[in-house]
Short mmCIF file of C-alpha atoms in Angstrom, two decimals:
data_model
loop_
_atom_site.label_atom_id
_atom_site.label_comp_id
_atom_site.label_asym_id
_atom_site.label_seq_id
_atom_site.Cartn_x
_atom_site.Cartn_y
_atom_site.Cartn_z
CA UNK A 266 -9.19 -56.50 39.85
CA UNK A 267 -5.13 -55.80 40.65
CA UNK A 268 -4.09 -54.36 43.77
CA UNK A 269 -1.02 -52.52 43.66
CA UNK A 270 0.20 -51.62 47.06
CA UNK A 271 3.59 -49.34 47.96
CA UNK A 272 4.53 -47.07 50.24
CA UNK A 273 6.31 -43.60 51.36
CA UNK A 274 10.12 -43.23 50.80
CA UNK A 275 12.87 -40.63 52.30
CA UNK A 276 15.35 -38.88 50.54
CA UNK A 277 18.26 -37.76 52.54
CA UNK A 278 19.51 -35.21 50.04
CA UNK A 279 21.22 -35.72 46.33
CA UNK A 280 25.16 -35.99 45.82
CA UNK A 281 26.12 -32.77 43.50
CA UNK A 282 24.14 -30.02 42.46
CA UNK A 283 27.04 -28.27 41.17
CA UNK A 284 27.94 -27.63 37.05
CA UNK A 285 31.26 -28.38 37.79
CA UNK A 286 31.07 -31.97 38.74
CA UNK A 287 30.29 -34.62 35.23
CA UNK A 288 27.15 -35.90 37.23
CA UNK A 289 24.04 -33.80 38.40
CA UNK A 290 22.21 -34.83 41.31
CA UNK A 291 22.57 -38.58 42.12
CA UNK A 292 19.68 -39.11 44.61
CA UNK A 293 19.94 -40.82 48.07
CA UNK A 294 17.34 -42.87 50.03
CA UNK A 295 15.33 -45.43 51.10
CA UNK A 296 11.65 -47.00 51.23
CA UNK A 297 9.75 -47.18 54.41
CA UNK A 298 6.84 -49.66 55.05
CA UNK A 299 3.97 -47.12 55.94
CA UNK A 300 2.44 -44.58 55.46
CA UNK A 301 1.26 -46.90 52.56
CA UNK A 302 -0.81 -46.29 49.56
CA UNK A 303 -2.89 -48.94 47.36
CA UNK A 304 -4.10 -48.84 43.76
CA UNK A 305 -7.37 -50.99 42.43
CA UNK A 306 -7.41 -50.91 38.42
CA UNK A 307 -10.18 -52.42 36.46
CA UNK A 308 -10.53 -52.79 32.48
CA UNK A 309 -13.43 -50.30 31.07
CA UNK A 310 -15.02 -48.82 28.23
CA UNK A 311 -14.19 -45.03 29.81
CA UNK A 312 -11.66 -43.58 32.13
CA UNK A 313 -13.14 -43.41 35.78
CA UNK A 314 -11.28 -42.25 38.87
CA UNK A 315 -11.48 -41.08 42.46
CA UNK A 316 -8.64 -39.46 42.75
CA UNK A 317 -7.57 -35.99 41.10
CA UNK A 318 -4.07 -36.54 41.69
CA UNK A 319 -4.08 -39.91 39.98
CA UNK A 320 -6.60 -39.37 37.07
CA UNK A 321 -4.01 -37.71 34.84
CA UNK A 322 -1.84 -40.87 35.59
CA UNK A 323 -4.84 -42.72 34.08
CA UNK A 324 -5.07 -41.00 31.31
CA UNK A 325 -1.31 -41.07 30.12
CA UNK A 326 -1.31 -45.14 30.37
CA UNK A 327 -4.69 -45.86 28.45
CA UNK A 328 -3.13 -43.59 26.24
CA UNK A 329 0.40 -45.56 25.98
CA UNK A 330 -1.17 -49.00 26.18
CA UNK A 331 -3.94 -47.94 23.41
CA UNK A 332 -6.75 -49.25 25.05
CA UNK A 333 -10.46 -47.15 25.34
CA UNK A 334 -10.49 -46.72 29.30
CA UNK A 335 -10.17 -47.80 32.88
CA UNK A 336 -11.49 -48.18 36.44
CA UNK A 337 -9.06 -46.91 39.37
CA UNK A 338 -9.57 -46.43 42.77
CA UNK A 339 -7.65 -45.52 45.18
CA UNK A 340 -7.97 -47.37 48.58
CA UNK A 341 -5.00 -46.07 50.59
CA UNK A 342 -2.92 -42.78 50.64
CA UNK A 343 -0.40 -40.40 51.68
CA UNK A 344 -0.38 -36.63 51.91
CA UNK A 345 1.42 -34.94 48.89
CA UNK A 346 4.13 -32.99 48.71
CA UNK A 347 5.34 -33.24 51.95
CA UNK A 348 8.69 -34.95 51.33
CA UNK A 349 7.96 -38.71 51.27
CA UNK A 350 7.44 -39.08 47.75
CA UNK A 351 3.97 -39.64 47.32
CA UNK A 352 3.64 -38.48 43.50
CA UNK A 353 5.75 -41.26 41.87
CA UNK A 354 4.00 -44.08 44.46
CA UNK A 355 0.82 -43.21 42.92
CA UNK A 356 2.26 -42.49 39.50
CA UNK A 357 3.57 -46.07 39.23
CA UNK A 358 0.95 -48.06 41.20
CA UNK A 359 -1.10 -46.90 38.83
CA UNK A 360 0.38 -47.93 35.69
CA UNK A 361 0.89 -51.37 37.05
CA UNK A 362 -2.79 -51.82 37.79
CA UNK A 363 -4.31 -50.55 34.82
CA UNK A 364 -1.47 -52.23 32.83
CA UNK A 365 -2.38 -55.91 34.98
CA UNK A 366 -6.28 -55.17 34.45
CA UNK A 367 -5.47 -55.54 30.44
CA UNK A 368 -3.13 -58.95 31.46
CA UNK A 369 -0.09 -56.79 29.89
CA UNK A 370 3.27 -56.49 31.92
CA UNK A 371 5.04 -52.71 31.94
CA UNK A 372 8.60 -51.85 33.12
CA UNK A 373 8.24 -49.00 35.69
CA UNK A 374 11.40 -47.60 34.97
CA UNK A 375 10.76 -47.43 31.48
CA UNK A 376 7.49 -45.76 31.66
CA UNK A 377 8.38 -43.87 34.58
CA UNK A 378 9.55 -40.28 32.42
CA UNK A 379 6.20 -40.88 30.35
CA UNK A 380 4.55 -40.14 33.44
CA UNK A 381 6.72 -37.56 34.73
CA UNK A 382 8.61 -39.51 36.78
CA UNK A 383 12.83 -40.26 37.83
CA UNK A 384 13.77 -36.42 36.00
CA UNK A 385 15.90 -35.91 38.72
CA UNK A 386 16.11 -38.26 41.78
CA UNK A 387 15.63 -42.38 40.91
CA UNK A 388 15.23 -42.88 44.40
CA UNK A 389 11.09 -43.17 44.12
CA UNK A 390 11.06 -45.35 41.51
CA UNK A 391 14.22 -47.88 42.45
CA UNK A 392 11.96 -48.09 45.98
CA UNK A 393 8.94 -48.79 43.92
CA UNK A 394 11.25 -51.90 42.60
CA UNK A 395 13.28 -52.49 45.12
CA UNK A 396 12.73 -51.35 48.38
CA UNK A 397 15.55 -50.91 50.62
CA UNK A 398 18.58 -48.28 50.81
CA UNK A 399 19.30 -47.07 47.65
CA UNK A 400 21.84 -44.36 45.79
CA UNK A 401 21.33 -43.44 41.98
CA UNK A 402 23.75 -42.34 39.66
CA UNK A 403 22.18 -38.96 38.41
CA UNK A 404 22.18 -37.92 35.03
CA UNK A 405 24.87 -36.25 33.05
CA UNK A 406 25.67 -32.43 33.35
CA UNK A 407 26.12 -31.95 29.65
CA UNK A 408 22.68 -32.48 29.48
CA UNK A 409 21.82 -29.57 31.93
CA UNK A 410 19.36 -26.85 30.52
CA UNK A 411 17.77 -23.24 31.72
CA UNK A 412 14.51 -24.63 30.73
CA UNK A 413 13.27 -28.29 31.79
CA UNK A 414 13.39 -30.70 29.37
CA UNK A 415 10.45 -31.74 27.49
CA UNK A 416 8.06 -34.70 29.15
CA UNK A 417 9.85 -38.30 29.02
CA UNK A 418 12.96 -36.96 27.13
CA UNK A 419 14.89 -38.51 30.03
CA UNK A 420 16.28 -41.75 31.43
CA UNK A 421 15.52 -42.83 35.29
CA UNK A 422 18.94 -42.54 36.97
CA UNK A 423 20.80 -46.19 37.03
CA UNK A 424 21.07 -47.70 40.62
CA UNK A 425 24.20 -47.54 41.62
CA UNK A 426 24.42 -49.04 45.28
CA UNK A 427 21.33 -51.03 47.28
CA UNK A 428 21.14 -52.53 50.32
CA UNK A 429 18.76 -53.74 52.72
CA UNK A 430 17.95 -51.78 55.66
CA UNK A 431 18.35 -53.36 59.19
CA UNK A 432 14.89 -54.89 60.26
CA UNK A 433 14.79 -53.78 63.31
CA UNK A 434 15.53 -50.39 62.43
CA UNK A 435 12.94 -47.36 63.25
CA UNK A 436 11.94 -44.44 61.32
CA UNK A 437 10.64 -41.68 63.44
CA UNK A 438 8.46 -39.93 61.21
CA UNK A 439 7.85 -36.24 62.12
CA UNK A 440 5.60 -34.17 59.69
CA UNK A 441 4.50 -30.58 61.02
CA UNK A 442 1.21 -28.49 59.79
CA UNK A 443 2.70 -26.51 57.20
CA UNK A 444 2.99 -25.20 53.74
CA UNK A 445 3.74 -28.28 51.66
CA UNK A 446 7.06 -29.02 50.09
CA UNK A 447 7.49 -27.58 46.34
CA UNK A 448 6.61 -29.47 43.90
CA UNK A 449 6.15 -28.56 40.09
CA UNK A 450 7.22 -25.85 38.39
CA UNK A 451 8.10 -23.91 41.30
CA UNK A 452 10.11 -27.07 42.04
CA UNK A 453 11.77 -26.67 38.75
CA UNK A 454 12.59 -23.27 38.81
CA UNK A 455 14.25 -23.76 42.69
CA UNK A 456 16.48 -26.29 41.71
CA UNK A 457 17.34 -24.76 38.38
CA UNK A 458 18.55 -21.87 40.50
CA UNK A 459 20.02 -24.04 43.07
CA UNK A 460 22.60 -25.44 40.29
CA UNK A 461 23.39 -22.89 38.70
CA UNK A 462 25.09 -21.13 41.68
CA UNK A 463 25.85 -24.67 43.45
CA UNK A 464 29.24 -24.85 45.12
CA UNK A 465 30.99 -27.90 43.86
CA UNK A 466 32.96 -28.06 47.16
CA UNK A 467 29.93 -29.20 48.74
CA UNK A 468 30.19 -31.92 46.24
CA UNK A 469 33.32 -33.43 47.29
CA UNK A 470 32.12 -33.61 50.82
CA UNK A 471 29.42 -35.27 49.98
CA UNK A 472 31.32 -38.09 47.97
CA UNK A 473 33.78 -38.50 50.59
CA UNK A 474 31.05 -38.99 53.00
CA UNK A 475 28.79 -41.25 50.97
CA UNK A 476 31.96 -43.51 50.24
CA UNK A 477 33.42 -43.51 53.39
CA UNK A 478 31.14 -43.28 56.02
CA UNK A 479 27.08 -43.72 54.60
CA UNK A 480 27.97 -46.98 52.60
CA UNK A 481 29.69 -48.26 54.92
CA UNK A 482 28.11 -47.68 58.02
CA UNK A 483 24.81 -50.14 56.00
CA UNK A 484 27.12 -52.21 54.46
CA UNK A 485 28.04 -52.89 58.18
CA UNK A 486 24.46 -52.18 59.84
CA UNK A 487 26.00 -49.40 62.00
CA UNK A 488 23.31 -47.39 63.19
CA UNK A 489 24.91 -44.35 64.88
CA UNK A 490 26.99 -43.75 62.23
CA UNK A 491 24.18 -44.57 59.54
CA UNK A 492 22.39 -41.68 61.02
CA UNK A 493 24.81 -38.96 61.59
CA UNK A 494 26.16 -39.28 57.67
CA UNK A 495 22.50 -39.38 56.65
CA UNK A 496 22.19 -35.92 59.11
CA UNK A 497 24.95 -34.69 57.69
CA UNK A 498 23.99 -35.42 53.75
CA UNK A 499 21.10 -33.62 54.65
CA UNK A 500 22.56 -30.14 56.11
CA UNK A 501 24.84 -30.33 53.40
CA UNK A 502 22.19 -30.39 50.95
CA UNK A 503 20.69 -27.97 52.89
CA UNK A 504 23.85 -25.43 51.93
CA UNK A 505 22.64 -25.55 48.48
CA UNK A 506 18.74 -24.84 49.35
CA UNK A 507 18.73 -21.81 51.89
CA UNK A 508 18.06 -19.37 49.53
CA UNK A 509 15.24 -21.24 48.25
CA UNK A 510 14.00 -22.62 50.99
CA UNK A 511 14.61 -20.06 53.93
CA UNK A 512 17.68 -21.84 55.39
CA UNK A 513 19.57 -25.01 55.70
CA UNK A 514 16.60 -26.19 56.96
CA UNK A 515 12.97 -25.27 55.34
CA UNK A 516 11.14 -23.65 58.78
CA UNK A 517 9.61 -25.11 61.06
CA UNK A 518 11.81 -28.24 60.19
CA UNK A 519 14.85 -27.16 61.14
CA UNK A 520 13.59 -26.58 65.07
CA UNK A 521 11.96 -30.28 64.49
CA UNK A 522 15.12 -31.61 63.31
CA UNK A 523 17.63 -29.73 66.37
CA UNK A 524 15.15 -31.83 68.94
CA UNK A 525 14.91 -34.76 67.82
CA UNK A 526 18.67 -34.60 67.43
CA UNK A 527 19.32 -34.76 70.97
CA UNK A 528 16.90 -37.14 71.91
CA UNK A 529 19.07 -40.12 73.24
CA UNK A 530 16.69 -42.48 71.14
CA UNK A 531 17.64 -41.32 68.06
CA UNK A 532 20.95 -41.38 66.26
CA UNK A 533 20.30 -38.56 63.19
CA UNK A 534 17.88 -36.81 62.29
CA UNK A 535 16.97 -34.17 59.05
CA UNK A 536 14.60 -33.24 56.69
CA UNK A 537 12.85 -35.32 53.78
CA UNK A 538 13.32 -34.10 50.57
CA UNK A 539 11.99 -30.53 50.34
CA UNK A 540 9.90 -30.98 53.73
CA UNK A 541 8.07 -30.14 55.79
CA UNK A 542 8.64 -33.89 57.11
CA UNK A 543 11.82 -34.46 59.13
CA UNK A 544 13.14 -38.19 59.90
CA UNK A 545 14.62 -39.24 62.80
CA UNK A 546 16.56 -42.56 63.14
CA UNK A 547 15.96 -45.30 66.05
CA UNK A 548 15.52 -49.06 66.50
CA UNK A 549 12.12 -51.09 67.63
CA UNK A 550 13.46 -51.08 71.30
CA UNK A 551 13.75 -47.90 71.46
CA UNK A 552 9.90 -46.86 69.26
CA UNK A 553 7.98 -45.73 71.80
CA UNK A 554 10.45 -43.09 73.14
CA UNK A 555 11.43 -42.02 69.96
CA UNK A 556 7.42 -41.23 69.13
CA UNK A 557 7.69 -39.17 72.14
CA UNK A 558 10.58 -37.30 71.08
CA UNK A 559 8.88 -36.32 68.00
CA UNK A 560 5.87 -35.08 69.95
CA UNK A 561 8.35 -33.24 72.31
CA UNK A 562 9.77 -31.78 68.86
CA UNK A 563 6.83 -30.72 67.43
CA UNK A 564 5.86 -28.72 70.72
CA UNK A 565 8.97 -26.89 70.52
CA UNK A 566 8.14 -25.66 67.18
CA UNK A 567 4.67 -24.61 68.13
CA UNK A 568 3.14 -26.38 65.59
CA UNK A 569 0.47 -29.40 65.25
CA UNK A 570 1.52 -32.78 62.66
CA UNK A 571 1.50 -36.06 62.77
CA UNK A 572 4.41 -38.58 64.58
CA UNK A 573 4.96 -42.36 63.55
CA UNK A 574 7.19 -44.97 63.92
CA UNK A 575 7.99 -46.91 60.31
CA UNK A 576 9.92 -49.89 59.69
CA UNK A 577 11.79 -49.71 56.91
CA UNK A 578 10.41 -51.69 53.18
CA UNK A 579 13.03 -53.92 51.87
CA UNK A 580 10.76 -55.22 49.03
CA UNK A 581 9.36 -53.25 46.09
CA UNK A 582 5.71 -52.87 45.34
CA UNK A 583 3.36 -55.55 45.63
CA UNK A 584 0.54 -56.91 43.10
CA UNK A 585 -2.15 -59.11 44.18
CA UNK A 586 -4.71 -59.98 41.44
#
């Protein structure tokens, strides 16, 4: 029976959002090693799984690779819609094991818009390769539209940079009892909305801060200034969401995100993706503080969640038959 095994991701915020610009979106970010989620797939006569989320996943790849059924279960997980990217994970560890239970090989990035997947940011499913730091070339604005486009009548976003992350750099994971992040068609709609009224100087700040200061500063393995250009892609980004989402920040992250900010243990910190979770940056010597800070954060917003420390993933999913 395969075993495909992945884990959560972080996106720092996309690099133009703006009609203006020849390129829509562009999506930054990078794999971390936990919270972790694994896929068992087994050949079958029907389609069996124990998992809502991932039985219409199932059903789209028996349907692609023509075969009558399969077994799936899902043996680890991580909450959805929360901002670490949970939907493509299970999306594409579950094509791999029901396409390796059938002894057939699949691209993920090719099958990836058949299942919904890489319509906008490539960052989930150049992790699921990959692992690592990663920045996508987003998808041209000529083919814009109102309405989205129809299912799979897309590309995944080339990879345009990649680099490993620093082992013995820390994640400070942060993610607060809250509404989850959009997701779906009320996703759609808030970043249809978002571009349309997108100021494309926000865009040019962005580039000159991914080329000059984000690339570098991994290129290099410069921590402090890793994390304040990943901060700062973030508020940016941010700009282009407060109407959507209730400020730069979506609440109670932005309170999360101002503590762990001047924690001395952590050089930047932001939001995920459309939240709630917030990231903080730190190393391994400096873990246990930094889970403390996060604690310290969540207090201040009043709320309950979750805090942990993850190393970063600089390999792409893994299969074990």
């Amino acid at each position: 029976m395969p075993t495909v095994t992945t884990a959560a991701r972080l996106h720092f915020g996309f690099q133009n959002l703006s009609l203006a610009h020849e390129r829509l979106y562009g999506g930054v970010g990078l794999a971390l090693d936990e919270p972790g989620l694994a896929v068992h797939a087994d050949r079958a006569d029907e389609i069996r799984c124990d998992d809502a989320a991932a039985e219409p996943y199932v059903r789209r790849v028996v349907d692609a690779l023509d075969v009558p059924g399969a077994i799936v279960e899902i043996e680890e997980r991580f909450p959805r819609h929360v901002g670490l990217g949970s939907g493509t994970q299970l999306a594409l560890a579950t094509l791999v094991a029901v396409v390796r239970s059938y002894d057939r090989t699949a691209d993920a990035r090719t099958y990836a818009p058949r299942l919904g997947r890489g319509g906008r940011s490539g960052v989930g499913v150049a992790t699921f390769e990959t692992g690592g730091f990663v920045v996508d070339g987003g998808h041209p604005t000529e083919r814009f539209t109102a309405e989205p486009p129809a299912e799979g009548d897309w590309d995944v976003p080339p990879v345009l940079a990649r680099h490993d992350v620093p082992t013995h750099w820390r994640f400070v994971v942060v993610v607060p009892d809250s509404e989850p992040g959009q997701s779906g068609s009320a996703e759609d709609q808030s970043m249809r909305q978002a571009v349309e009224r997108a100021d494309p100087g926000i865009a040019d700040e962005i580039s000159t801060l991914l080329t000059r200061r984000l690339l570098p500063a991994i290129a290099t393995r410069d921590r402090r200034d890793f994390g304040q250009a990943a901060a700062r892609l973030g508020r940016l980004n941010g700009a282009w969401y407060a109407d959507e989402q209730g400020g730069v920040y979506r609440p109670p992250a932005g309170t999360i995100v101002d503590a762990l900010s001047r924690a001395p243990s952590v050089s930047g910190a932001g939001q995920s993706s459309w939240g709630p979770t917030v990231w903080g940056l730190t190393t391994d010597e400096y873990a246990s503080e930094a889970a403390e800070a996060g604690e310290m954060a969540l207090d201040e917003a009043g709320v309950d969640g979750t805090v942990r420390v993850a190393a970063p993933r600089n390999v792409g999913a893994s299969l074990s038959e």
